[in-house]
XYZ file of C-alpha atoms in Angstrom:
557
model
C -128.822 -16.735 -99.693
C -125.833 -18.753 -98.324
C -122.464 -17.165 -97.515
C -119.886 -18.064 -99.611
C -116.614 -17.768 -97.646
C -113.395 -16.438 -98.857
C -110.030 -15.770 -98.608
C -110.956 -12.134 -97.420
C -113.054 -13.754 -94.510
C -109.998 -16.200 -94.030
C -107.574 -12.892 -93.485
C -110.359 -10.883 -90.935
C -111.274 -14.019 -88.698
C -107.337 -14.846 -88.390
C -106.776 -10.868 -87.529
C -109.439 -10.488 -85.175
C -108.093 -13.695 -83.398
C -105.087 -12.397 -83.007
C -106.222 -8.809 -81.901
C -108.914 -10.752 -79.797
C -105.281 -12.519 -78.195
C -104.074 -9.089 -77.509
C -106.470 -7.698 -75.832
C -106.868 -10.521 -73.668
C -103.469 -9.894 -72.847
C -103.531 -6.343 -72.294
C -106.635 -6.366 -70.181
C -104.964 -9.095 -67.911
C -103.533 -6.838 -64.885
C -99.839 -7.145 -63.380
C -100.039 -9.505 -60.200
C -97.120 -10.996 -58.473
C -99.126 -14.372 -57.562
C -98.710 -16.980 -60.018
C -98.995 -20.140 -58.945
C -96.685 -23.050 -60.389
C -98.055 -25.810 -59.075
C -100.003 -27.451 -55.993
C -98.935 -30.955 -54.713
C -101.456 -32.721 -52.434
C -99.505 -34.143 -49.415
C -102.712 -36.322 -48.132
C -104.378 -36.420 -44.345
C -102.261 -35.479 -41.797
C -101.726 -38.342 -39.273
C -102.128 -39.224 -35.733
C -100.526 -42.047 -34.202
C -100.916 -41.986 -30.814
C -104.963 -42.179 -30.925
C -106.415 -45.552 -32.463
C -109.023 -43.295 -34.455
C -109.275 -39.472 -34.622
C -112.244 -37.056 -36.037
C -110.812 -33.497 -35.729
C -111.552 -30.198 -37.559
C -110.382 -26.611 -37.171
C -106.130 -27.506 -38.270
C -104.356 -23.818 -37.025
C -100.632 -23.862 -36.197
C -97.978 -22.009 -35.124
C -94.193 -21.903 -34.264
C -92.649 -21.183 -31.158
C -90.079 -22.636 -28.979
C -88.903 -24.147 -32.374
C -92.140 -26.352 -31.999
C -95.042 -26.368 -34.470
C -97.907 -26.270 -32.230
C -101.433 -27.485 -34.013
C -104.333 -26.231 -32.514
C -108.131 -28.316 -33.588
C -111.615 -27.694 -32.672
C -113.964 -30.604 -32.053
C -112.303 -33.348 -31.281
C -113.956 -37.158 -31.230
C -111.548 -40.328 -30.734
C -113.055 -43.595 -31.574
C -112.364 -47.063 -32.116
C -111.608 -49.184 -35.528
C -115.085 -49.753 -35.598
C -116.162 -45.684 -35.295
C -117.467 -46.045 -31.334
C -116.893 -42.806 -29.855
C -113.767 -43.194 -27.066
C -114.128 -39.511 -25.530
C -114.914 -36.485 -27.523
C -113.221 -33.015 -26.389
C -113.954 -29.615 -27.384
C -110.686 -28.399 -28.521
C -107.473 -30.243 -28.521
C -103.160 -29.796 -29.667
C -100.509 -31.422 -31.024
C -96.717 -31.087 -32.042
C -95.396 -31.628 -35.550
C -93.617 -34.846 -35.205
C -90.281 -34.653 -36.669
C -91.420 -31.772 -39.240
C -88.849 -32.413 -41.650
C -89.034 -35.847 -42.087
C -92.921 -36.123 -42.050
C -94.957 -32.952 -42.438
C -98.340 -34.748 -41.961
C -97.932 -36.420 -38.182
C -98.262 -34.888 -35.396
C -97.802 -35.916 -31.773
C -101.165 -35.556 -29.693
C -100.901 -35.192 -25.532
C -103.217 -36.390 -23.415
C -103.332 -39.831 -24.572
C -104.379 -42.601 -22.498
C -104.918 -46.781 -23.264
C -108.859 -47.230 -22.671
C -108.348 -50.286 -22.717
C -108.724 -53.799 -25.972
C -111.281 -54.326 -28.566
C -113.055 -57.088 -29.127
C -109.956 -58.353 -30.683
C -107.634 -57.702 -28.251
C -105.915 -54.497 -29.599
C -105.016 -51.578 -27.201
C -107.121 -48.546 -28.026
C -105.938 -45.076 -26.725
C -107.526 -41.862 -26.605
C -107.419 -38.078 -25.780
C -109.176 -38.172 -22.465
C -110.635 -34.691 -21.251
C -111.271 -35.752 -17.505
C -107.607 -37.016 -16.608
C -104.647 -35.519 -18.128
C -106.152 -33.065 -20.203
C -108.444 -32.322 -17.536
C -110.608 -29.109 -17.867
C -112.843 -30.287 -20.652
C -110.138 -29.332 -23.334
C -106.546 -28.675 -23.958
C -107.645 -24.648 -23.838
C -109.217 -24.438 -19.821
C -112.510 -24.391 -19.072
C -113.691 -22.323 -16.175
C -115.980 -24.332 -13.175
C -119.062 -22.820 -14.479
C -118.321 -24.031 -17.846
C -117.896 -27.283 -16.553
C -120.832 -27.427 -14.301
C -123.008 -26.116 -17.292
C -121.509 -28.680 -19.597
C -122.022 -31.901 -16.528
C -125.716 -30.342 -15.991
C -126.592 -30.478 -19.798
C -125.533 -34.143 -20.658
C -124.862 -32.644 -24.428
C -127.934 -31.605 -25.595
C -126.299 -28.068 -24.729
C -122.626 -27.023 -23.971
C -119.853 -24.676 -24.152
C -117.190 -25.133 -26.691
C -114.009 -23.184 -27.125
C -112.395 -23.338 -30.237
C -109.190 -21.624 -31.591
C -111.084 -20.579 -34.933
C -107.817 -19.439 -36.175
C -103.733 -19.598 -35.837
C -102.132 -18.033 -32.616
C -99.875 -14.805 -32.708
C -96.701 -14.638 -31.867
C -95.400 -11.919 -29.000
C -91.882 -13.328 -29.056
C -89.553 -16.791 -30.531
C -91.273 -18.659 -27.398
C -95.034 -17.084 -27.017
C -97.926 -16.323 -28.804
C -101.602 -15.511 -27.686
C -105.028 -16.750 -29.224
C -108.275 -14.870 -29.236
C -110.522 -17.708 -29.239
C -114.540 -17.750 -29.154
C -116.368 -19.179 -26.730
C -119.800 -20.511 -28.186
C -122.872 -22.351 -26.816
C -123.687 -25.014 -28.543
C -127.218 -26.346 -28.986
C -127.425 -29.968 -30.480
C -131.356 -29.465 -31.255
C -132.534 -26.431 -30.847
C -136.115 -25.255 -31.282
C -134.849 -22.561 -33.493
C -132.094 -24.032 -36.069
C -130.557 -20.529 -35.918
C -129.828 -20.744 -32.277
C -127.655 -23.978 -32.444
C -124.630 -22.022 -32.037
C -124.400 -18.611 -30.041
C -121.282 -16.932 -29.627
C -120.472 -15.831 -25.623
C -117.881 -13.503 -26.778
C -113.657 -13.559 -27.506
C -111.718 -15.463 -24.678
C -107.777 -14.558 -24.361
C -105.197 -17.193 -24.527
C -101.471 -17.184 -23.656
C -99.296 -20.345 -25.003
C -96.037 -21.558 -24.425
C -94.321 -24.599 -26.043
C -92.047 -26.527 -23.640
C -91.079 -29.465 -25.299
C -93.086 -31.579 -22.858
C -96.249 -29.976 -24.118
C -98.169 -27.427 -24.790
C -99.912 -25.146 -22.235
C -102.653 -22.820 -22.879
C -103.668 -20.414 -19.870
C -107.031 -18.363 -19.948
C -106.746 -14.812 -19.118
C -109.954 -14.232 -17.612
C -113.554 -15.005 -19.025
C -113.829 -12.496 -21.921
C -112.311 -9.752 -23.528
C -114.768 -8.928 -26.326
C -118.689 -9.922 -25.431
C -120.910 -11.840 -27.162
C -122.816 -8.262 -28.428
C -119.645 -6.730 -30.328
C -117.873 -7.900 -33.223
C -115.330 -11.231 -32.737
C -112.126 -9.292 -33.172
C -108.962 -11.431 -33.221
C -111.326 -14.482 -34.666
C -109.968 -13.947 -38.649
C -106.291 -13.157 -37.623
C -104.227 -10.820 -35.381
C -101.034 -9.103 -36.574
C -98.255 -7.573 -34.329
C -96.289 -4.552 -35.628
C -94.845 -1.637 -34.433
C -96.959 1.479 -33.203
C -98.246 4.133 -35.526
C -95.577 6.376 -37.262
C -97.684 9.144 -36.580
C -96.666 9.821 -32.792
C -100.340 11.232 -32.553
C -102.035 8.285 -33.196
C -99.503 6.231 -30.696
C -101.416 7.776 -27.554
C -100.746 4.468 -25.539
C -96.824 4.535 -25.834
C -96.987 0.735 -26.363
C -94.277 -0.882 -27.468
C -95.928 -2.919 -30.206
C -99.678 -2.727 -31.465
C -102.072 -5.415 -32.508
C -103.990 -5.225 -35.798
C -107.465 -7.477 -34.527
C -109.196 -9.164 -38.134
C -113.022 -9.993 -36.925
C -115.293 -11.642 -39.642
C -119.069 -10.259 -40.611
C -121.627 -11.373 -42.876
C -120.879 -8.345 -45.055
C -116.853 -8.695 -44.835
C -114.079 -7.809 -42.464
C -113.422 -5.331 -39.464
C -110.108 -4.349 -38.193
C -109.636 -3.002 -34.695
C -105.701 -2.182 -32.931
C -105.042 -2.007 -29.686
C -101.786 -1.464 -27.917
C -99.897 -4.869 -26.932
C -99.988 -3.358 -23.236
C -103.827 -2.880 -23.253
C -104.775 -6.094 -24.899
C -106.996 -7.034 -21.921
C -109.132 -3.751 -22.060
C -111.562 -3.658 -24.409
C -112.252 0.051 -23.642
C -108.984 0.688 -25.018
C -109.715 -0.684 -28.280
C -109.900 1.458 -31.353
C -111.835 0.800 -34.927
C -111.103 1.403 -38.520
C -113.028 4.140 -40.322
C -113.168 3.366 -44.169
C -114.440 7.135 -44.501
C -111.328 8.311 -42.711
C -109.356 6.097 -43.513
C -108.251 6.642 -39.785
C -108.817 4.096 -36.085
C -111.680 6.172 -33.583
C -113.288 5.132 -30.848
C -116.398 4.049 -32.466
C -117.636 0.194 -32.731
C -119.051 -0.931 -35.688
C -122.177 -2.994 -35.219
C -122.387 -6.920 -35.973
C -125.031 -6.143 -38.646
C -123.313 -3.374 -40.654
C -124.000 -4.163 -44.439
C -123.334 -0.925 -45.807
C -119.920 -1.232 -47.733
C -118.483 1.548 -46.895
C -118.439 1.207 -42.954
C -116.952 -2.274 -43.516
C -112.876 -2.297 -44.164
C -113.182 -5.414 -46.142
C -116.404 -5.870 -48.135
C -116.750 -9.646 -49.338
C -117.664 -13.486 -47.682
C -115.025 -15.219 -45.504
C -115.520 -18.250 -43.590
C -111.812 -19.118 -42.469
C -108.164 -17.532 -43.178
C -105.074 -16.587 -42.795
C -103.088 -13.061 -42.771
C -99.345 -13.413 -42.788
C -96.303 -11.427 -43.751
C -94.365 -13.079 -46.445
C -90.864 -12.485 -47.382
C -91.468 -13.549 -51.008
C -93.820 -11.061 -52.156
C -92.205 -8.444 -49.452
C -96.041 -7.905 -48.630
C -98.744 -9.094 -46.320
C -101.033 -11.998 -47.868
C -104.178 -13.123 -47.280
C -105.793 -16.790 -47.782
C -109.219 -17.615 -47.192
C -112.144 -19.713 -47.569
C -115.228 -17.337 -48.294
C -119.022 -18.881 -47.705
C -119.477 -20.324 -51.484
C -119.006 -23.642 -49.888
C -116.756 -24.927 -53.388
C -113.618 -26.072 -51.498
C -111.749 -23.195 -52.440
C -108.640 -20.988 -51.475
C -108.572 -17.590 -52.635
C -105.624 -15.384 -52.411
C -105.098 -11.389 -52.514
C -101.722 -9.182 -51.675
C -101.505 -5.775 -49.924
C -101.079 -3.608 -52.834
C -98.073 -1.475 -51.969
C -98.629 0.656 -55.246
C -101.886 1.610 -54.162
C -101.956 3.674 -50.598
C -105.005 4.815 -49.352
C -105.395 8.702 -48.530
C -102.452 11.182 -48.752
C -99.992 10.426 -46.160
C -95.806 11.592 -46.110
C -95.393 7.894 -44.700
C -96.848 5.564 -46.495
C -96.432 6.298 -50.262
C -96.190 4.200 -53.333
C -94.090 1.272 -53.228
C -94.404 1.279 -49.366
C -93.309 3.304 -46.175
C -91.405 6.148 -47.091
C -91.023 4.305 -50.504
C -89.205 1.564 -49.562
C -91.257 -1.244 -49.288
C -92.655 -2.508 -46.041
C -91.179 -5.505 -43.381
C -93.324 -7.547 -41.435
C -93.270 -4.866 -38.259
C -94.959 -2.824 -40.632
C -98.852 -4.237 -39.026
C -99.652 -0.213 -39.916
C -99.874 -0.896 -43.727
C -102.852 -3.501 -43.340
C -104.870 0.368 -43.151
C -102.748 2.154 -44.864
C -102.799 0.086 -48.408
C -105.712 -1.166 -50.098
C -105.980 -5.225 -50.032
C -105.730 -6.636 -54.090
C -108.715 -8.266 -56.024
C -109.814 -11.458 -55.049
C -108.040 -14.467 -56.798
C -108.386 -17.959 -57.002
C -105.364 -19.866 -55.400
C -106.354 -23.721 -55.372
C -109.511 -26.037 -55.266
C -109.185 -28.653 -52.971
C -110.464 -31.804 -53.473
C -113.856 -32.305 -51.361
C -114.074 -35.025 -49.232
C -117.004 -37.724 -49.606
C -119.221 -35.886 -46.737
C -119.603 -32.503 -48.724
C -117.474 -29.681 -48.938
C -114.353 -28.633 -47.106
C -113.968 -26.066 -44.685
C -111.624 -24.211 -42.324
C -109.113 -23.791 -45.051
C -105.801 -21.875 -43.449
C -102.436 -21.378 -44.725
C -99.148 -22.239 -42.806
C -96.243 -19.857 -43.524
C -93.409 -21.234 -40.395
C -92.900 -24.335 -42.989
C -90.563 -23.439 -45.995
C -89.783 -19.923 -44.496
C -86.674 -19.078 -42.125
C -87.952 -15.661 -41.422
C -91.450 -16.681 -40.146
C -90.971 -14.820 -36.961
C -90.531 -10.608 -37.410
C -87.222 -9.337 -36.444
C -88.247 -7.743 -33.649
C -89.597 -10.642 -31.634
C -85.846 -12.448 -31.015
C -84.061 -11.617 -28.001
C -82.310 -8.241 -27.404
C -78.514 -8.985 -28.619
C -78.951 -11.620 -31.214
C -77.301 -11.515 -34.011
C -78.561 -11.079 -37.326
C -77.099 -14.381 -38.698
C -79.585 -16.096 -35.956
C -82.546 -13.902 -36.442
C -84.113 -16.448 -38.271
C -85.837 -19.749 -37.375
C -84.864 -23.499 -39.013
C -86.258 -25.188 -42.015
C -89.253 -27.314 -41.872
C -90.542 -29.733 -44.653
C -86.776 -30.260 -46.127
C -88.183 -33.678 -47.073
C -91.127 -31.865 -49.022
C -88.385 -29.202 -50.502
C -85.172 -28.993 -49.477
C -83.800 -25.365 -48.490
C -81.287 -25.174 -51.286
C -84.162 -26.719 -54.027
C -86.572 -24.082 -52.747
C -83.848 -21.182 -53.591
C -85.849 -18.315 -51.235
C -88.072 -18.163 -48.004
C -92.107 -17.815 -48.895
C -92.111 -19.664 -52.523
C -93.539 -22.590 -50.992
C -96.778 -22.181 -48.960
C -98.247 -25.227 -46.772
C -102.645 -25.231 -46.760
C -104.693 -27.152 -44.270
C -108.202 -27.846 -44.770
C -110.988 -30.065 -43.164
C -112.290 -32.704 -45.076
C -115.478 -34.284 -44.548
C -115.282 -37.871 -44.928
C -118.627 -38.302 -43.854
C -121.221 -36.370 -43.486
C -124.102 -35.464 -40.839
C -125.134 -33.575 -38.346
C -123.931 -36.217 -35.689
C -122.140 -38.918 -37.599
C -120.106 -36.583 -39.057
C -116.409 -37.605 -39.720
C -113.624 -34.822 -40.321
C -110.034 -34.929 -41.051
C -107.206 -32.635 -41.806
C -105.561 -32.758 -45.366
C -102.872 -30.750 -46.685
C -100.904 -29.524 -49.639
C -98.275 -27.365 -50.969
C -98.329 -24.265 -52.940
C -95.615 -23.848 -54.964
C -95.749 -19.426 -56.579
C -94.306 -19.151 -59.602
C -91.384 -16.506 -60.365
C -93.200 -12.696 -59.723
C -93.186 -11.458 -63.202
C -91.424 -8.107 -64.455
C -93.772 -5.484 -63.368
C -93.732 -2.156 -65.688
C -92.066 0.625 -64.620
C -90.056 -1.392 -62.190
C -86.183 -1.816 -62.058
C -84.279 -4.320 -60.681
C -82.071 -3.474 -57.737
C -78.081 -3.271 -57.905
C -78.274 -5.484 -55.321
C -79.579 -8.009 -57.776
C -82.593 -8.357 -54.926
C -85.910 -8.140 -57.239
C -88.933 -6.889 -54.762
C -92.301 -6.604 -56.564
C -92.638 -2.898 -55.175
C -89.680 -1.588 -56.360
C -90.403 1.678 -58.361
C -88.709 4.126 -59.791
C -88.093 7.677 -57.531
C -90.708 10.191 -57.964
C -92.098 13.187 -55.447
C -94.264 12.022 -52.225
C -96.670 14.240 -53.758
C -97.534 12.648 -57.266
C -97.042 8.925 -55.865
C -99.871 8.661 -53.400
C -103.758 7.634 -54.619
C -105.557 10.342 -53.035
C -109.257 8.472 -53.407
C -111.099 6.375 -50.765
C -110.604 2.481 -50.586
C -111.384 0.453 -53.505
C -113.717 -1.852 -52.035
C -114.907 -4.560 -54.108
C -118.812 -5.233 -54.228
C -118.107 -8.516 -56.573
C -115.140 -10.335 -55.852
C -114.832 -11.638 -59.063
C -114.292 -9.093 -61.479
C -111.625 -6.687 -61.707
C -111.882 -2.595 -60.988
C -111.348 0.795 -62.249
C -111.874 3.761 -59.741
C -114.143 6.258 -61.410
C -112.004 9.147 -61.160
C -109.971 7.390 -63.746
C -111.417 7.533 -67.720
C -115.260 7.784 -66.147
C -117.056 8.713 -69.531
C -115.235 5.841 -71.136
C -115.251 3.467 -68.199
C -119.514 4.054 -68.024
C -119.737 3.496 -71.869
C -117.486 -0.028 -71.337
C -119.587 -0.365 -67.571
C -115.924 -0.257 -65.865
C -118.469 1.365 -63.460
C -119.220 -2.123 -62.363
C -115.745 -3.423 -62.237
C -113.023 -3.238 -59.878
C -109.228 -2.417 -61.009
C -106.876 0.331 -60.246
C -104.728 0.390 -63.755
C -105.946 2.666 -66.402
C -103.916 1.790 -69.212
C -106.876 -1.138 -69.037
C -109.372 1.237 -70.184
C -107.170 2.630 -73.006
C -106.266 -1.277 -74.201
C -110.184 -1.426 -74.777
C -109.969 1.535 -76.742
C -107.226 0.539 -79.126
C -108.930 -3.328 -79.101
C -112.462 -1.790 -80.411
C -110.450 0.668 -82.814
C -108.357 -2.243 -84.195
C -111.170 -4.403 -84.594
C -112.969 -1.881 -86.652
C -110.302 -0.670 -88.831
C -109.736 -4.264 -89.482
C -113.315 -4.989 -91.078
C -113.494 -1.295 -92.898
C -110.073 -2.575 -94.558
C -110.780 -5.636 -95.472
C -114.422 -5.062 -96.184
């Protein structure tokens, strides 16, 4: 028999729509990243080489100079002949705020006309460059490299942006790897040596990179320092600050099953025996290593795939970010925020809403293991080049943001009107248009124009996120000072505003999560089990959803 429909029918579908609406609306937890819009600013541009393949695309600022840093680097003629090809290269952001996308390259020599006539230049890495790559090689490295004729060699490349130690320094751990072009075993094609440490300065003349040593972490450990490395101030808890440093470095190393952290005091950067590890179990640093093969999720401090990244301090969200590239190979930047509502463990310090209550500042390295990290989101898909699917996708936080540089690293006796670096990209947003440091958010990927194993062609393209205003967040007041942080909360006791479970550690990035000490018999029956989210009211908005929805059809049926 065929159904007839009615009025009645009209009435239920249009109710559950709308009850369907809400729920969707209810279930969608508070986050302070919206984005607004993405604008694609093109390749970035080289001038001084006739032709340039280049991946990799880090930066940083110091000496009020944007230093670039690139892996593999091949410059070629108009017609794609290979000029010189150098394992890792730098340049300068030419005139930042007239042009975000050149940069000025060193090194650069005339090799000499085409066929036509036309100068052709080059980055040459046996004059001025002169040790293989802008980053030193050592003699043996060189020797091994001369011996090998390129079938085998040892690359260095930056992997990652430098870390500033002060307004004119910063320091890269950078791997070294041996590359085999064919190797008998397709796994063995690239083997990583171990972490080198790098010191840079930025004289306007150029940059200069100085190796300290041959390596700080071997081959056999985890890469520490090769995700990102954080300065902040030592522990609060003068136990834990043993080494009396002055500042301590929070060391990001990518796995196959996720991320490791590691500090070690700025003072005893060089020692690896001085290193310490984070414990997801304690949620505390010991003197243990974790292994390169650890897969079990709850000896890893960040379970998940990441291929590339960024970890930054922004004065937006008034909380550390992180931007990555994970190992779906889809071209695409993801995004998550330290969650200062959610501290990990019971601790006077670092409470809800941040240390002491009171938010954190970008000193505050401590919280990266004191908070747990927000669920994965989706920030932007960049457009793939021709050759395949981008990679080394990084974020830039010195352009639109005058307080890229913590407090702490200006000079003793500056004031506080000058603690704060200038304005690049005015031409892409001007100061005054942007309203606030951190809305705006430069991205760097590499493109692959062409693809292949040795034909391959790579360059660096960028755009600009633009975040959207951070939406009212319950329970939160705005200050008197009319200054509206996303952590602000109202006052309540240390002892009922800490989360007293372990980590939240999501096993499937792309679904939300309720701890199960939260609503369990209801969460199994709705399989929150499965799902990752920290905001209960979620699990009663399902409740009231599948009550509505069936008072609905016993009334009107």
């Amino acid at each position: 028999m065929p159904i007839r429909w009615n009025a009645n029918m009209t009435r239920t579908l249009i109710i559950l729509t709308i009850l369907c609406s809400l729920h969707m609306t209810l279930c969608q937890s508070w986050t302070p990243v919206i984005v607004k819009n993405v604008t694609q600013l093109g390749p970035q541009v080289t001038p001084d080489v006739t032709d340039v393949s280049r991946d990799g695309g880090y930066s940083v600022l110091i000496n009020g100079n944007i230093l670039w840093l690139y892996d593999d680097t091949e410059c070629m003629d108009m017609e794609g002949n290979q000029l010189s090809f150098i394992s890792n290269t730098a340049a300068y952001s030419d005139q930042p705020n007239q042009n975000v996308s050149t940069v000025k390259d060193f090194g650069v020599l005339m090799t000499g006309d085409d066929t036509y006539g036309r100068p052709q230049y080059a980055i040459l890495s046996n004059t001025t460059v002169g040790t293989g790559g802008w980053v030193p090689f050592q003699q043996d490295e060189l020797d091994f490299n001369e011996q090998m004729k390129s079938k085998e060699r040892v690359a260095i490349w930056p992997g990652t942006s430098p870390t500033p130690i002060s307004t004119t320094q910063a320091f890269i751990y950078a791997p070294l790897v041996y590359v085999d072009s064919k190797p008998q075993d397709p796994s063995k094609e690239y083997q990583a040596r171990g972490m080198t440490l790098i010191t840079i300065t930025a004289p306007n003349s150029g940059p200069i990179a100085t190796r300290q040593g041959d390596l700080v972490i071997p081959g056999t450990e985890v890469a520490f320092g090769g995700f990102a490395t954080l300065l902040g101030l030592p522990p609060a808890d003068p136990v834990e600050n043993a080494s009396l440093s002055p500042r301590d470095l929070y060391l990001f190393a990518m796995t196959d099953s996720g991320l490791q952290l590691a500090r070690v005091g700025l003072n005893d950067l060089h020692n690896f025996a001085k290193y310490t590890y984070y414990d997801p179990q304690s949620l505390n640093f010991s003197d243990i290593r974790p292994g390169l093969n650890v897969s079990d999720a709850t000896q890893i401090y960040l379970p998940g795939t990441f291929s590339s990244g960024s970890i930054f301090y922004s004065p937006y969200f008034c909380t550390f970010i992180m931007i990555y590239f994970n190992k779906m190979v889809d071209s695409t930047f993801y995004i998550r925020y330290l969650d200062l509502d959610h501290p990990l463990g019971s601790d006077a310090t670092w409470v809800r809403g941040g240390k002491i209550g009171k938010g954190i500042q970008a000193e505050d390295a401590e919280a990266l293991a004191r908070y747990a990290w927000s669920v994965e989101q989706k920030l932007y898909v960049s457009p793939p080049g021709k050759g395949g699917f981008n990679y080394a996708g990084t974020a830039h936080p010195e352009f639109f943001n005058r307080q890229y540089f913590a407090q702490s690293l200006y000079p003793d006796g500056t004031s506080s009107q000058q603690r704060q670096n200038a304005w690049y990209g005015s031409k892409i947003i001007s100061e005054a248009d942007a309203r606030t440091d951190g809305k705006h958010l430069m991205l760097s990927w590499t493109s692959q124009l062409q693809g292949g194993k040795d034909a391959g062609i790579y360059q660096i393209q960028l755009a600009k996120v633009e975040f959207d205003d951070i939406p009212t967040k319950p329970g939160v007041s705005p200050s008197s000072s009319g200054i509206t942080s996303p952590w602000r909360t109202p006052a309540v006791s240390t002892a009922s505003s800490t989360y007293s479970g372990k980590p939240y550690q999501p096993t499937s990035t792309a679904e939300p999560m309720i701890p199960k000490n939260h609503g369990q018999a209801l969460g199994s029956f709705l399989r929150y089990d499965e799902h990752k989210s920290v905001n209960f009211w979620l699990v009663t908005s399902e409740l009231g959803f599948l009550v509505g929805v069936i008072g609905a059809a016993a009334v009107l049926f």
